[in-house]
Short mmCIF file of C-alpha atoms and ligand atoms in Angstrom, two decimals:
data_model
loop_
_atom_site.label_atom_id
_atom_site.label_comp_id
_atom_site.label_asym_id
_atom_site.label_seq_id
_atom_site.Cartn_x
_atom_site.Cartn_y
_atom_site.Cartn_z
CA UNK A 138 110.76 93.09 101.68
CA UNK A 139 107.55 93.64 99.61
CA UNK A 140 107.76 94.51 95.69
CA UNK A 141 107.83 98.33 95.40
CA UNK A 142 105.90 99.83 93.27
CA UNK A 143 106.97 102.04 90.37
CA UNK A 144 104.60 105.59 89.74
CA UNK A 145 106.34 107.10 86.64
CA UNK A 146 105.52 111.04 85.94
CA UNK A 147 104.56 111.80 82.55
CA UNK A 148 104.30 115.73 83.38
CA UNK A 149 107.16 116.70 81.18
CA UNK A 150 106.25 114.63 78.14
CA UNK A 151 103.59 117.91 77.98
CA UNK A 152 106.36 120.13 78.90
CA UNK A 153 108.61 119.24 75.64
CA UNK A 154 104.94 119.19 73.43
CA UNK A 155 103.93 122.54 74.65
CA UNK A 156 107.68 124.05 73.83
CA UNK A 157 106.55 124.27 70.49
CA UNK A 158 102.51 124.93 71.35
CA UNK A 159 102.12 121.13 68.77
CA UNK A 160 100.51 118.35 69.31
CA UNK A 161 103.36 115.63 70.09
CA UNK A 162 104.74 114.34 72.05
CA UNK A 163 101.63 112.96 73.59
CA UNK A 164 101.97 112.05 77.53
CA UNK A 165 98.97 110.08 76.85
CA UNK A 166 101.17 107.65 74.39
CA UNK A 167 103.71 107.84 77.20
CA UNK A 168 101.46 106.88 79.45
CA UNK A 169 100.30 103.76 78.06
CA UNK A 170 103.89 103.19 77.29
CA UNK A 171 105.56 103.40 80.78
CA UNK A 172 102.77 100.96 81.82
CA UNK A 173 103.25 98.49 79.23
CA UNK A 174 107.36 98.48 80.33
CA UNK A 175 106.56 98.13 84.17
CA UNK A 176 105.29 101.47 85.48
CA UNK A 177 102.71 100.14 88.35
CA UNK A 178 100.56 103.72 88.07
CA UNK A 179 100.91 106.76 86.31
CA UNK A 180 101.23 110.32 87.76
CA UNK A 181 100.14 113.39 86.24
CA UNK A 182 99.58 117.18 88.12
CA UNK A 183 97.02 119.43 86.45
CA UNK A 184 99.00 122.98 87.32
CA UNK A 185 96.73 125.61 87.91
CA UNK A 186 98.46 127.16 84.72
CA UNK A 187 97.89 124.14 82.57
CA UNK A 188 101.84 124.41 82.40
CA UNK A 189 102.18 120.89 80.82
CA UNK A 190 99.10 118.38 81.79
CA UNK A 191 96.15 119.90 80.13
CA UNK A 192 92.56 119.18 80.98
CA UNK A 193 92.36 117.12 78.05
CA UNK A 194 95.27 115.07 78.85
CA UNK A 195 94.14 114.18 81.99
CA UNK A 196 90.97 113.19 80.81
CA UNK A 197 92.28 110.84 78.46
CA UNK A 198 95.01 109.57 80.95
CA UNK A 199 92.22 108.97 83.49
CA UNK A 200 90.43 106.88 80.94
CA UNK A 201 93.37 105.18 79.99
CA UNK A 202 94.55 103.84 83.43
CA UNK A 203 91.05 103.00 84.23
CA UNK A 204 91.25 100.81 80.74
CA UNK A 205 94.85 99.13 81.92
CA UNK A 206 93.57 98.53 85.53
CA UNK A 207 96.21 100.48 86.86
CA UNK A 208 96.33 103.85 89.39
CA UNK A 209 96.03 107.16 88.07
CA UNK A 210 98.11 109.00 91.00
CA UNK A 211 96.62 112.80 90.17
CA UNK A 212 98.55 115.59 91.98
CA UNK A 213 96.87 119.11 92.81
CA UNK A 214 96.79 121.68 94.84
CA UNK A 215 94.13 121.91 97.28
CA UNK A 216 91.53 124.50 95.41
CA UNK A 217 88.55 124.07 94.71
CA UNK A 218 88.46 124.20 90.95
CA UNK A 219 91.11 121.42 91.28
CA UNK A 220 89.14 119.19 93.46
CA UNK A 221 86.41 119.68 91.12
CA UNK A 222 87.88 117.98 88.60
CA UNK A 223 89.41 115.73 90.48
CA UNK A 224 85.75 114.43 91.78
CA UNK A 225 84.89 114.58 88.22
CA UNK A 226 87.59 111.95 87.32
CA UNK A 227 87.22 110.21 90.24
CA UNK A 228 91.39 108.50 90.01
CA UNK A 229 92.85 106.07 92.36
CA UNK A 230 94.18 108.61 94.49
CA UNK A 231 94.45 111.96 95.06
CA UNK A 232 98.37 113.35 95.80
CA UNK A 233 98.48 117.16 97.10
CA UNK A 234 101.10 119.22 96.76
CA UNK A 235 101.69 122.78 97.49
CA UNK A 236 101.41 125.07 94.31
CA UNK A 237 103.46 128.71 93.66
CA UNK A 238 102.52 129.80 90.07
CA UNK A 239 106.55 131.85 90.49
CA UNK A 240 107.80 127.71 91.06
CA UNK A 241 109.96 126.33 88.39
CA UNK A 242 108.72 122.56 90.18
CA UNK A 243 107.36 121.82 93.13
CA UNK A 244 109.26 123.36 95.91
CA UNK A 245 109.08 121.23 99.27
CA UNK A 246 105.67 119.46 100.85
CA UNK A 247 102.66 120.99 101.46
CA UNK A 248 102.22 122.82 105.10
CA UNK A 249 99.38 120.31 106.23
CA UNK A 250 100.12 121.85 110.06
CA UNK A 251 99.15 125.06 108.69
CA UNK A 252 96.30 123.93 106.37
CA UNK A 253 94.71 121.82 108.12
CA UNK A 254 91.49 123.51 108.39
CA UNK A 255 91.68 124.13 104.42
CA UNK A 256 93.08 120.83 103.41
CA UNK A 257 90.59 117.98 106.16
CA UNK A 258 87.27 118.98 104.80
CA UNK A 259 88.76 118.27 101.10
CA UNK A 260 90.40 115.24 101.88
CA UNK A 261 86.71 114.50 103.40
CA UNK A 262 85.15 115.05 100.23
CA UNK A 263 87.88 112.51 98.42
CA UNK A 264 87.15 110.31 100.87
CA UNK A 265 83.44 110.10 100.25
CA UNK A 266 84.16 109.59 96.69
CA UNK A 267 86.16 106.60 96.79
CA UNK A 268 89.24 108.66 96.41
CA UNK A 269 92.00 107.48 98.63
CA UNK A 270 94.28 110.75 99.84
CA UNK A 271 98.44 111.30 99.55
CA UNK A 272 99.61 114.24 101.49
CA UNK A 273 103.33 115.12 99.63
CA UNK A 274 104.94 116.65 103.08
CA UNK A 275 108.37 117.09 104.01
CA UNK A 276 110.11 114.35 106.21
CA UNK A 277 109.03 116.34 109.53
CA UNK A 278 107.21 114.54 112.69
CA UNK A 279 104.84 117.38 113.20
CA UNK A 280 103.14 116.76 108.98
CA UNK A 281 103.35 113.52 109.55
CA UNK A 282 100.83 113.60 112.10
CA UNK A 283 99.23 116.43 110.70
CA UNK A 284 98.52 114.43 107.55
CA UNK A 285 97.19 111.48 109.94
CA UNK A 286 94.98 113.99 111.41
CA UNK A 287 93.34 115.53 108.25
CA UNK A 288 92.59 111.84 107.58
CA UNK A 289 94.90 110.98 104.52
CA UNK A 290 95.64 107.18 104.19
CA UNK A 291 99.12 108.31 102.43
CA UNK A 292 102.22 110.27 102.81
CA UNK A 293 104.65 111.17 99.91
CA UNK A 294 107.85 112.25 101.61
CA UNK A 295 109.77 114.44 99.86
CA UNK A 296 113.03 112.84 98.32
CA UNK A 297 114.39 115.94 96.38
CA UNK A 298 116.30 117.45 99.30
CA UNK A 299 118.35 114.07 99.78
CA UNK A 300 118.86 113.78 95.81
CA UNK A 301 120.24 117.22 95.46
CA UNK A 302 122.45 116.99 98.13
CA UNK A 303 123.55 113.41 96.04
CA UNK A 304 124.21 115.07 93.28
CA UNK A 305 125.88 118.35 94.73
CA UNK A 306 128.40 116.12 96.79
CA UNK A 307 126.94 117.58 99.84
CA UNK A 308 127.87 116.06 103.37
CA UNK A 309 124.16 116.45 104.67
CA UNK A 310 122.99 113.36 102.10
CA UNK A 311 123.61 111.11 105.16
CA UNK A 312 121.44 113.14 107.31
CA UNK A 313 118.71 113.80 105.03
CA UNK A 314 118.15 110.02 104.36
CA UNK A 315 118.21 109.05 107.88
CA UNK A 316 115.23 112.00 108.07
CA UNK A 317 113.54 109.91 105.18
CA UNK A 318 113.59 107.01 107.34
CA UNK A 319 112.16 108.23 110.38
CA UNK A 320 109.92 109.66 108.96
CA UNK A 321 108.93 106.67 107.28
CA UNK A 322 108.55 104.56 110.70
CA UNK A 323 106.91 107.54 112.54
CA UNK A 324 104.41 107.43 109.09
CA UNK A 325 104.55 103.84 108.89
CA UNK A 326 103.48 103.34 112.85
CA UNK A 327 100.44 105.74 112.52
CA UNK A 328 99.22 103.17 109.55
CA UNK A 329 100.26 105.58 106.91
CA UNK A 330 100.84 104.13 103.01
CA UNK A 331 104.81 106.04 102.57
CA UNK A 332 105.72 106.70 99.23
CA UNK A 333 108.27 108.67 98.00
CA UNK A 334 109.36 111.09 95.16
CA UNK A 335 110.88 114.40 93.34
CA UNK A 336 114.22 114.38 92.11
CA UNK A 337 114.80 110.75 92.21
CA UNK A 338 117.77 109.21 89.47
CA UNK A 339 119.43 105.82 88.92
CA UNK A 340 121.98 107.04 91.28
CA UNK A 341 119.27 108.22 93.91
CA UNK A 342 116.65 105.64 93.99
CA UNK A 343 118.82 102.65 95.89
CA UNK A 344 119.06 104.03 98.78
CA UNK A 345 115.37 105.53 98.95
CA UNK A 346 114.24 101.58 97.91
CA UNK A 347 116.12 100.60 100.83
CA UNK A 348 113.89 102.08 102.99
CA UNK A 349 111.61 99.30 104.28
CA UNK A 350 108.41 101.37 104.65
CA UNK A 351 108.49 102.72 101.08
CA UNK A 352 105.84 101.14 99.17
CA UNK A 353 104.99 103.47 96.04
CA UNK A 354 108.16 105.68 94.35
CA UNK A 355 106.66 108.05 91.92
CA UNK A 356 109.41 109.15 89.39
CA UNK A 357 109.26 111.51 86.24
CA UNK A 358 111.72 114.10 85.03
CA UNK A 359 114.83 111.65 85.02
CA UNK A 360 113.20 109.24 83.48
CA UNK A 361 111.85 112.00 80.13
CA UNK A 362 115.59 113.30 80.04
CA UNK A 363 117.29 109.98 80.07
CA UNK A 364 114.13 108.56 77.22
CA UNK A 365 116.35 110.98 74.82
CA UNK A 366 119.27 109.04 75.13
CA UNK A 367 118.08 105.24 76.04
CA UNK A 368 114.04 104.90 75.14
CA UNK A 369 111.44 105.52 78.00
CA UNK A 370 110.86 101.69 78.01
CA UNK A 371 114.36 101.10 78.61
CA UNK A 372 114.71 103.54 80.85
CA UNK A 373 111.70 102.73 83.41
CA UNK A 374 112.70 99.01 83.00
CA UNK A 375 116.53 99.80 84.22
CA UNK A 376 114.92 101.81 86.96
CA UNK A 377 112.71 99.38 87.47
CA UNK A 378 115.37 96.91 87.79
CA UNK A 379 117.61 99.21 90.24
CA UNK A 380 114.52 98.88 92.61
CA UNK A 381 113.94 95.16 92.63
CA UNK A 382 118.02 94.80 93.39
CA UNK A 383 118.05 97.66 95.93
CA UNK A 384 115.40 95.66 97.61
CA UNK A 385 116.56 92.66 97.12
CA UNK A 386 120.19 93.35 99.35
N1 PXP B 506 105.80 113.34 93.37
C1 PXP B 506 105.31 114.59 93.47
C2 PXP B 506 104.33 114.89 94.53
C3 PXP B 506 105.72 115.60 92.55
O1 PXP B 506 105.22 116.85 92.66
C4 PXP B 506 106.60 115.25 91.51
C5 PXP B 506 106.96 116.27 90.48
O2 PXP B 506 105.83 116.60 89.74
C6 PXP B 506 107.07 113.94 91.46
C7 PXP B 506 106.68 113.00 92.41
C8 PXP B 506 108.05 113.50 90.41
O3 PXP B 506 109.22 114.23 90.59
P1 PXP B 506 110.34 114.20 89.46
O4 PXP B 506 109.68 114.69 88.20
O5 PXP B 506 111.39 115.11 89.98
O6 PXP B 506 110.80 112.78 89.33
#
């Protein structure tokens, strides 16, 4: 199976920093951190309340990947001030994801069956600009070839249904993995890039790795909560490491 590559989040550094309105710590130091211990990419999302990433920050995390050579993965809801500044950066890709100011996180994938009409002429636009497109849908047949249809090269299935139900003990784990994978063949099939993410822990992430069609696994707040107790470096490298062995079996 081929390498997969690690996306690490570096959202809630800017969470913990704007707890106490300072000015550290700095997701942009995070940033260059997670990519100097084995992140592939970093992913940020610019909320439409500047709840963590600020405009600044992803200004200087977009110059800083482009500096690395690595992908800045930037996440967004489909508005119009957001693809703004999206164009304006210009990243690697372009990840959209549904947006509820009243969400404590990102609740499920975005309804590209019932946006199309919104969400095609954007991913258009992205497309013209050298932008390549990552619809982050739900592990259901009818967005995955919604997503095909609006003309985005990736899908990001949610993973944070199957890792709750890990971590809950609930019996539907089973089923909501073999979703994961179907999905990823139907997405897979249709040419799709599949990449995964939301919720995923060292417990978690074997299994989703084990998916053959997985190519990108984007990964943040575990990896912030567990840097308190082992180091981000160590922490994305053990991650890192659960990956290559998960793929490896
Ligand atoms: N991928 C997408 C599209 C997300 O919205 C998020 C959360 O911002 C992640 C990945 C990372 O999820 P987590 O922080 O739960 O690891």
């Amino acid at each position: 199976m081929t390498r997969l590559r690690l996306g690490v989040n570096i959202d809630h550094v800017a969470t913990l920093r704007n707890a106490r309105g300072a000015t550290y710590p700095d997701p942009v130091r995070a940033a260059r951190l997670a990519m100097s211990m084995g992140a592939d990419g970093i992913t940020a999302h610019l909320r439409e309340d500047r709840r963590h990433i600020s405009d600044a920050d992803i200004a200087a995390i977009s110059a800083l990947t482009r500096e690395v050579g690595k992908p800045l993965n930037f996440e967004m809801a489909v508005t119009d001030e957001m693809e703004a500044i999206c164009l304006s950066h210009r990243p690697h890709a372009a990840c959209l994801v549904p947006e509820r100011r009243e969400e404590v996180t990102t609740e499920g994938g975005l309804d590209v069956v019932g946006g199309h009409n919104r969400i095609a002429p954007s991913v258009r636009r992205f497309l013209a600009a050298g932008i390549r497109v990552s619809c982050f849908i739900d592990a259901d047949p009818q967005q995955v070839l919604a997503a095909k249809s609006v003309g985005a090269q990736i899908v990001e299935f949610t993973t944070g249904p199957y890792c709750d139900a890990v971590r809950e003990g609930s019996d539907q784990a089973h089923a909501l993995l073999e979703s994961l994978s179907a999905a990823a063949r139907q997405a897979h099939a249709l040419g799709l890039e599949v990449h995964g993410g939301h919720g995923i822990d060292f417990e978690t992430v074997g299994a989703i790795a084990r998916i053959p069609e997985m190519v990108e696994l984007n990964i943040g707040h575990f990896l912030i909560g567990e840097a308190v107790f082992m180091g981000l470096g160590p922490a994305i490298q053990h991650m890192r490491s659960l990956m290559d062995e998960a793929r490896a079996q």
